[in-house]
Amino acid sequence: DAGVTQSPTHLIKTRGQHVTLRCSPISGHKSVSWYQQVLGQGPQFIFQYYEKEERGRGNFPDRFSARQFPNYSSELNVNALLLGDSALYLCASSQPGLAGMNTGELFFGEGSRLTVL
Amino acid sequence: AQSVTQLGSHVSVSEGALVLLRCNYSSSVPPYLFWYVQYPNQGLQLLLKYTTGATLVKGINGFEAEFKKSETSFHLTKPSAHMSDAAEYFCAVSVWSSASKIIFGSGTRLSIRP
């Protein structure tokens, strides 16, 4: 069975541009979470979506947005890119418990490495 | 609010030696605790998790961790290190009643000396 797939794997943008990152969850998983991992740090939570609804949001500016599609795939959008947005963006899927709450077992993709120049 | 603190950003041990990676958590309600491993240029993989019940949890690749409520700790151990254990290890916490997020520590890089 395919794991979590993310695209693109690497990309380079310049300041002020916009980027869209894509994620396909494991078949049967209805929840997708997005994390930002800056070099040398742990992943920071950005969003969680379950059944196409936002269920959680981290401490990120409104330049960051996401959505989940009927097939449970997801997109993360970042507008007006800053140098500090350079990071590995990780998508994780899961099969939550009651009310869409994550109990922790996340299955991660290999990430999209974004470089902002 | 929940948080995790990993003591030591880098740990180096000899092959065959004991591995001990430290994690302390902060949570006002009973937590779910996890250890994830990240190999270079890869995503994270779950090693083990504690939800309820037995406080000694066994995971993959010979790793185990013990939940100690009195010490608010969830240290990761392995009796005998192998070269293939070299990776970044992350402790994480989530709380059932919180927003649906899992909070990761800053990570500990494990190096294995031949």
mmCIF file of C-alpha atoms in Angstrom:
data_model
loop_
_atom_site.group_PDB
_atom_site.id
_atom_site.type_symbol
_atom_site.label_atom_id
_atom_site.label_comp_id
_atom_site.label_asym_id
_atom_site.label_seq_id
_atom_site.Cartn_x
_atom_site.Cartn_y
_atom_site.Cartn_z
ATOM 1 C CA ASP A 1 0.000 0.000 0.000
ATOM 2 C CA ALA A 2 1.204 3.505 -0.766
ATOM 3 C CA GLY A 3 2.210 5.694 2.127
ATOM 4 C CA VAL A 4 1.702 9.428 2.402
ATOM 5 C CA THR A 5 2.888 11.112 -0.755
ATOM 6 C CA GLN A 6 3.887 14.751 -1.060
ATOM 7 C CA SER A 7 4.729 16.924 -4.022
ATOM 8 C CA PRO A 8 6.892 18.586 -5.011
ATOM 9 C CA THR A 9 9.839 17.152 -3.096
ATOM 10 C CA HIS A 10 12.006 20.224 -3.561
ATOM 11 C CA LEU A 11 11.271 23.727 -4.749
ATOM 12 C CA ILE A 12 12.901 27.134 -4.811
ATOM 13 C CA LYS A 13 10.933 30.375 -4.677
ATOM 14 C CA THR A 14 11.763 34.029 -4.237
ATOM 15 C CA ARG A 15 10.442 36.379 -1.585
ATOM 16 C CA GLY A 16 6.894 37.529 -2.198
ATOM 17 C CA GLN A 17 5.920 34.554 -4.324
ATOM 18 C CA HIS A 18 3.212 32.033 -3.561
ATOM 19 C CA VAL A 19 3.602 28.269 -3.123
ATOM 20 C CA THR A 20 1.205 25.319 -3.121
ATOM 21 C CA LEU A 21 2.215 22.009 -1.585
ATOM 22 C CA ARG A 22 0.205 18.839 -2.084
ATOM 23 C CA CYS A 23 -0.381 15.761 -0.006
ATOM 24 C CA SER A 24 -2.138 12.444 -0.575
ATOM 25 C CA PRO A 25 -2.917 10.508 2.603
ATOM 26 C CA ILE A 26 -2.785 6.789 3.133
ATOM 27 C CA SER A 27 -5.858 5.132 1.675
ATOM 28 C CA GLY A 28 -8.631 5.121 4.260
ATOM 29 C CA HIS A 29 -7.157 7.917 6.358
ATOM 30 C CA LYS A 30 -9.498 10.873 6.665
ATOM 31 C CA SER A 31 -7.294 13.281 8.587
ATOM 32 C CA VAL A 32 -4.357 15.277 7.271
ATOM 33 C CA SER A 33 -2.017 17.414 9.345
ATOM 34 C CA TRP A 34 0.651 19.833 8.168
ATOM 35 C CA TYR A 35 3.883 20.583 9.998
ATOM 36 C CA GLN A 36 6.775 22.956 9.356
ATOM 37 C CA GLN A 37 10.243 21.727 10.280
ATOM 38 C CA VAL A 38 12.973 24.323 10.246
ATOM 39 C CA LEU A 39 16.505 22.946 10.095
ATOM 40 C CA GLY A 40 17.635 21.764 13.512
ATOM 41 C CA GLN A 41 14.204 21.999 15.129
ATOM 42 C CA GLY A 42 11.247 19.767 15.757
ATOM 43 C CA PRO A 43 8.145 19.882 13.573
ATOM 44 C CA GLN A 44 5.760 22.748 14.337
ATOM 45 C CA PHE A 45 2.038 22.164 13.902
ATOM 46 C CA ILE A 46 0.354 24.266 11.220
ATOM 47 C CA PHE A 47 -3.068 22.712 10.498
ATOM 48 C CA GLN A 48 -5.163 19.620 10.917
ATOM 49 C CA TYR A 49 -8.082 18.786 8.618
ATOM 50 C CA TYR A 50 -10.639 16.069 9.148
ATOM 51 C CA GLU A 51 -13.541 15.371 6.848
ATOM 52 C CA LYS A 52 -12.685 18.533 4.894
ATOM 53 C CA GLU A 53 -13.007 20.756 7.947
ATOM 54 C CA GLU A 54 -10.242 22.541 9.831
ATOM 55 C CA ARG A 55 -9.940 20.943 13.268
ATOM 56 C CA GLY A 56 -6.812 22.603 14.531
ATOM 57 C CA ARG A 57 -4.552 25.537 13.723
ATOM 58 C CA GLY A 58 -1.101 26.350 15.009
ATOM 59 C CA ASN A 59 0.499 29.711 15.625
ATOM 60 C CA PHE A 60 1.124 30.671 11.995
ATOM 61 C CA PRO A 61 0.147 33.879 10.174
ATOM 62 C CA ASP A 62 -2.807 34.141 7.815
ATOM 63 C CA ARG A 63 -0.407 33.815 4.883
ATOM 64 C CA PHE A 64 -0.670 30.101 5.562
ATOM 65 C CA SER A 65 -3.855 28.370 4.474
ATOM 66 C CA ALA A 66 -4.915 24.852 3.636
ATOM 67 C CA ARG A 67 -7.816 22.818 2.425
ATOM 68 C CA GLN A 68 -8.864 19.212 2.143
ATOM 69 C CA PHE A 69 -10.622 17.746 -0.853
ATOM 70 C CA PRO A 70 -13.413 15.137 -1.030
ATOM 71 C CA ASN A 71 -10.817 12.411 -1.713
ATOM 72 C CA TYR A 72 -9.051 13.516 1.535
ATOM 73 C CA SER A 73 -5.981 14.860 -0.236
ATOM 74 C CA SER A 74 -4.831 18.275 0.915
ATOM 75 C CA GLU A 75 -3.075 21.419 -0.185
ATOM 76 C CA LEU A 76 -1.037 23.842 1.874
ATOM 77 C CA ASN A 77 -0.758 27.347 0.469
ATOM 78 C CA VAL A 78 1.684 30.004 1.570
ATOM 79 C CA ASN A 79 1.397 33.552 0.237
ATOM 80 C CA ALA A 80 3.910 36.395 0.230
ATOM 81 C CA LEU A 81 6.833 34.113 0.992
ATOM 82 C CA LEU A 82 9.482 35.260 3.444
ATOM 83 C CA LEU A 83 13.017 33.990 3.859
ATOM 84 C CA GLY A 84 11.949 32.486 7.174
ATOM 85 C CA ASP A 85 9.459 30.237 5.426
ATOM 86 C CA SER A 86 12.353 28.121 4.180
ATOM 87 C CA ALA A 87 11.773 24.724 5.764
ATOM 88 C CA LEU A 88 10.750 21.126 5.293
ATOM 89 C CA TYR A 89 6.963 20.927 5.143
ATOM 90 C CA LEU A 90 5.644 17.631 6.364
ATOM 91 C CA CYS A 91 2.238 16.163 5.770
ATOM 92 C CA ALA A 92 0.905 13.428 8.016
ATOM 93 C CA SER A 93 -2.239 11.363 7.765
ATOM 94 C CA SER A 94 -4.080 9.537 10.481
ATOM 95 C CA GLN A 95 -7.315 7.854 11.334
ATOM 96 C CA PRO A 96 -8.550 9.884 14.297
ATOM 97 C CA GLY A 97 -10.733 8.736 17.098
ATOM 98 C CA LEU A 98 -13.880 10.347 18.379
ATOM 99 C CA ALA A 99 -14.823 13.721 16.914
ATOM 100 C CA GLY A 100 -11.770 13.794 14.694
ATOM 101 C CA MET A 101 -9.322 14.163 17.570
ATOM 102 C CA ASN A 102 -5.816 12.929 16.909
ATOM 103 C CA THR A 103 -4.565 10.416 19.437
ATOM 104 C CA GLY A 104 -1.095 10.594 18.081
ATOM 105 C CA GLU A 105 -0.173 7.964 15.556
ATOM 106 C CA LEU A 106 0.711 10.069 12.566
ATOM 107 C CA PHE A 107 2.031 8.645 9.316
ATOM 108 C CA PHE A 108 4.383 11.120 7.692
ATOM 109 C CA GLY A 109 5.369 11.735 4.120
ATOM 110 C CA GLU A 110 8.958 12.554 3.219
ATOM 111 C CA GLY A 111 8.203 16.233 2.990
ATOM 112 C CA SER A 112 8.502 19.133 0.588
ATOM 113 C CA ARG A 113 11.684 21.116 1.061
ATOM 114 C CA LEU A 114 11.039 24.788 0.334
ATOM 115 C CA THR A 115 13.871 27.240 -0.149
ATOM 116 C CA VAL A 116 13.009 30.940 -0.318
ATOM 117 C CA LEU A 117 15.675 33.203 -1.812
ATOM 118 C CA ALA B 1 -0.728 24.052 27.604
ATOM 119 C CA GLN B 2 1.275 20.990 26.739
ATOM 120 C CA SER B 3 4.983 20.918 25.987
ATOM 121 C CA VAL B 4 7.934 18.569 25.820
ATOM 122 C CA THR B 5 11.570 19.170 26.634
ATOM 123 C CA GLN B 6 14.277 16.937 25.271
ATOM 124 C CA LEU B 7 17.478 17.111 27.272
ATOM 125 C CA GLY B 8 20.523 17.049 25.051
ATOM 126 C CA SER B 9 20.422 18.029 21.409
ATOM 127 C CA HIS B 10 23.139 15.507 20.582
ATOM 128 C CA VAL B 11 23.943 12.165 22.189
ATOM 129 C CA SER B 12 26.852 9.976 21.119
ATOM 130 C CA VAL B 13 27.286 6.368 22.237
ATOM 131 C CA SER B 14 29.476 3.465 21.208
ATOM 132 C CA GLU B 15 28.048 0.582 19.247
ATOM 133 C CA GLY B 16 26.707 -1.957 21.745
ATOM 134 C CA ALA B 17 26.304 0.585 24.545
ATOM 135 C CA LEU B 18 23.091 1.633 26.255
ATOM 136 C CA VAL B 19 21.075 4.351 24.556
ATOM 137 C CA LEU B 20 19.223 6.807 26.808
ATOM 138 C CA LEU B 21 17.370 9.775 25.336
ATOM 139 C CA ARG B 22 15.606 12.021 27.824
ATOM 140 C CA CYS B 23 12.185 13.604 27.523
ATOM 141 C CA ASN B 24 10.140 15.537 30.062
ATOM 142 C CA TYR B 25 6.620 16.701 29.405
ATOM 143 C CA SER B 26 4.234 19.255 30.770
ATOM 144 C CA SER B 27 0.515 18.649 30.675
ATOM 145 C CA SER B 28 -2.388 19.574 32.909
ATOM 146 C CA VAL B 29 -4.316 16.466 31.903
ATOM 147 C CA PRO B 30 -3.204 12.884 31.262
ATOM 148 C CA PRO B 31 -1.091 12.970 28.134
ATOM 149 C CA TYR B 32 -0.516 10.681 25.225
ATOM 150 C CA LEU B 33 3.247 10.416 24.686
ATOM 151 C CA PHE B 34 5.229 9.335 21.652
ATOM 152 C CA TRP B 35 8.694 8.867 20.300
ATOM 153 C CA TYR B 36 9.284 9.365 16.594
ATOM 154 C CA VAL B 37 12.481 8.767 14.621
ATOM 155 C CA GLN B 38 13.640 10.668 11.547
ATOM 156 C CA TYR B 39 16.347 9.331 9.273
ATOM 157 C CA PRO B 40 18.158 11.784 6.962
ATOM 158 C CA ASN B 41 15.982 13.200 4.205
ATOM 159 C CA GLN B 42 12.954 11.245 5.359
ATOM 160 C CA GLY B 43 9.724 11.878 7.211
ATOM 161 C CA LEU B 44 9.080 10.826 10.786
ATOM 162 C CA GLN B 45 8.250 7.269 11.813
ATOM 163 C CA LEU B 46 6.527 6.262 15.025
ATOM 164 C CA LEU B 47 8.776 4.250 17.379
ATOM 165 C CA LEU B 48 6.347 3.774 20.246
ATOM 166 C CA LYS B 49 3.465 5.400 22.083
ATOM 167 C CA TYR B 50 1.932 5.551 25.541
ATOM 168 C CA THR B 51 -1.774 6.149 25.909
ATOM 169 C CA THR B 52 -3.055 4.375 29.014
ATOM 170 C CA GLY B 53 -2.289 1.188 30.897
ATOM 171 C CA ALA B 54 1.173 -0.325 31.204
ATOM 172 C CA THR B 55 3.773 2.358 31.832
ATOM 173 C CA LEU B 56 6.610 0.453 30.144
ATOM 174 C CA VAL B 57 6.074 0.609 26.424
ATOM 175 C CA LYS B 58 7.956 -1.446 23.876
ATOM 176 C CA GLY B 59 8.450 -0.221 20.344
ATOM 177 C CA ILE B 60 10.135 -1.139 17.128
ATOM 178 C CA ASN B 61 13.850 -1.826 16.666
ATOM 179 C CA GLY B 62 14.342 -2.817 20.316
ATOM 180 C CA PHE B 63 13.459 0.574 21.800
ATOM 181 C CA GLU B 64 11.333 1.035 24.888
ATOM 182 C CA ALA B 65 10.190 3.918 27.067
ATOM 183 C CA GLU B 66 8.754 4.221 30.549
ATOM 184 C CA PHE B 67 6.054 6.705 31.520
ATOM 185 C CA LYS B 68 6.806 8.114 34.982
ATOM 186 C CA LYS B 69 4.035 10.423 36.086
ATOM 187 C CA SER B 70 5.789 11.487 39.289
ATOM 188 C CA GLU B 71 8.790 12.644 37.286
ATOM 189 C CA THR B 72 6.795 13.815 34.231
ATOM 190 C CA SER B 73 9.254 11.863 32.129
ATOM 191 C CA PHE B 74 9.140 9.524 29.150
ATOM 192 C CA HIS B 75 12.759 8.564 28.501
ATOM 193 C CA LEU B 76 13.660 6.354 25.538
ATOM 194 C CA THR B 77 16.120 3.490 25.989
ATOM 195 C CA LYS B 78 17.716 0.679 24.038
ATOM 196 C CA PRO B 79 20.049 -1.822 25.726
ATOM 197 C CA SER B 80 22.532 -2.121 22.877
ATOM 198 C CA ALA B 81 23.073 0.510 20.203
ATOM 199 C CA HIS B 82 23.458 -0.421 16.550
ATOM 200 C CA MET B 83 24.979 1.676 13.807
ATOM 201 C CA SER B 84 21.589 1.803 12.092
ATOM 202 C CA ASP B 85 20.120 3.636 15.115
ATOM 203 C CA ALA B 86 21.884 6.852 14.107
ATOM 204 C CA ALA B 87 19.057 9.319 13.464
ATOM 205 C CA GLU B 88 17.101 12.230 14.949
ATOM 206 C CA TYR B 89 14.646 11.295 17.693
ATOM 207 C CA PHE B 90 11.632 13.367 18.665
ATOM 208 C CA CYS B 91 9.493 13.106 21.770
ATOM 209 C CA ALA B 92 5.906 14.302 21.320
ATOM 210 C CA VAL B 93 2.769 14.864 23.376
ATOM 211 C CA SER B 94 -0.900 15.157 22.590
ATOM 212 C CA VAL B 95 -3.880 15.560 24.818
ATOM 213 C CA TRP B 96 -7.236 14.036 24.080
ATOM 214 C CA SER B 97 -9.171 17.117 25.063
ATOM 215 C CA SER B 98 -7.036 19.630 23.196
ATOM 216 C CA ALA B 99 -7.208 20.850 19.676
ATOM 217 C CA SER B 100 -6.127 18.154 17.314
ATOM 218 C CA LYS B 101 -2.423 18.733 17.407
ATOM 219 C CA ILE B 102 0.637 16.865 18.502
ATOM 220 C CA ILE B 103 3.482 18.883 19.965
ATOM 221 C CA PHE B 104 7.033 17.805 19.222
ATOM 222 C CA GLY B 105 10.208 18.434 21.154
ATOM 223 C CA SER B 106 13.244 19.969 19.522
ATOM 224 C CA GLY B 107 14.843 16.592 18.885
ATOM 225 C CA THR B 108 17.957 14.679 19.897
ATOM 226 C CA ARG B 109 20.478 13.606 17.313
ATOM 227 C CA LEU B 110 21.864 10.169 18.132
ATOM 228 C CA SER B 111 25.324 9.290 16.817
ATOM 229 C CA ILE B 112 26.836 5.818 17.098
ATOM 230 C CA ARG B 113 30.608 5.393 17.376
ATOM 231 C CA PRO B 114 32.112 2.198 15.897
#
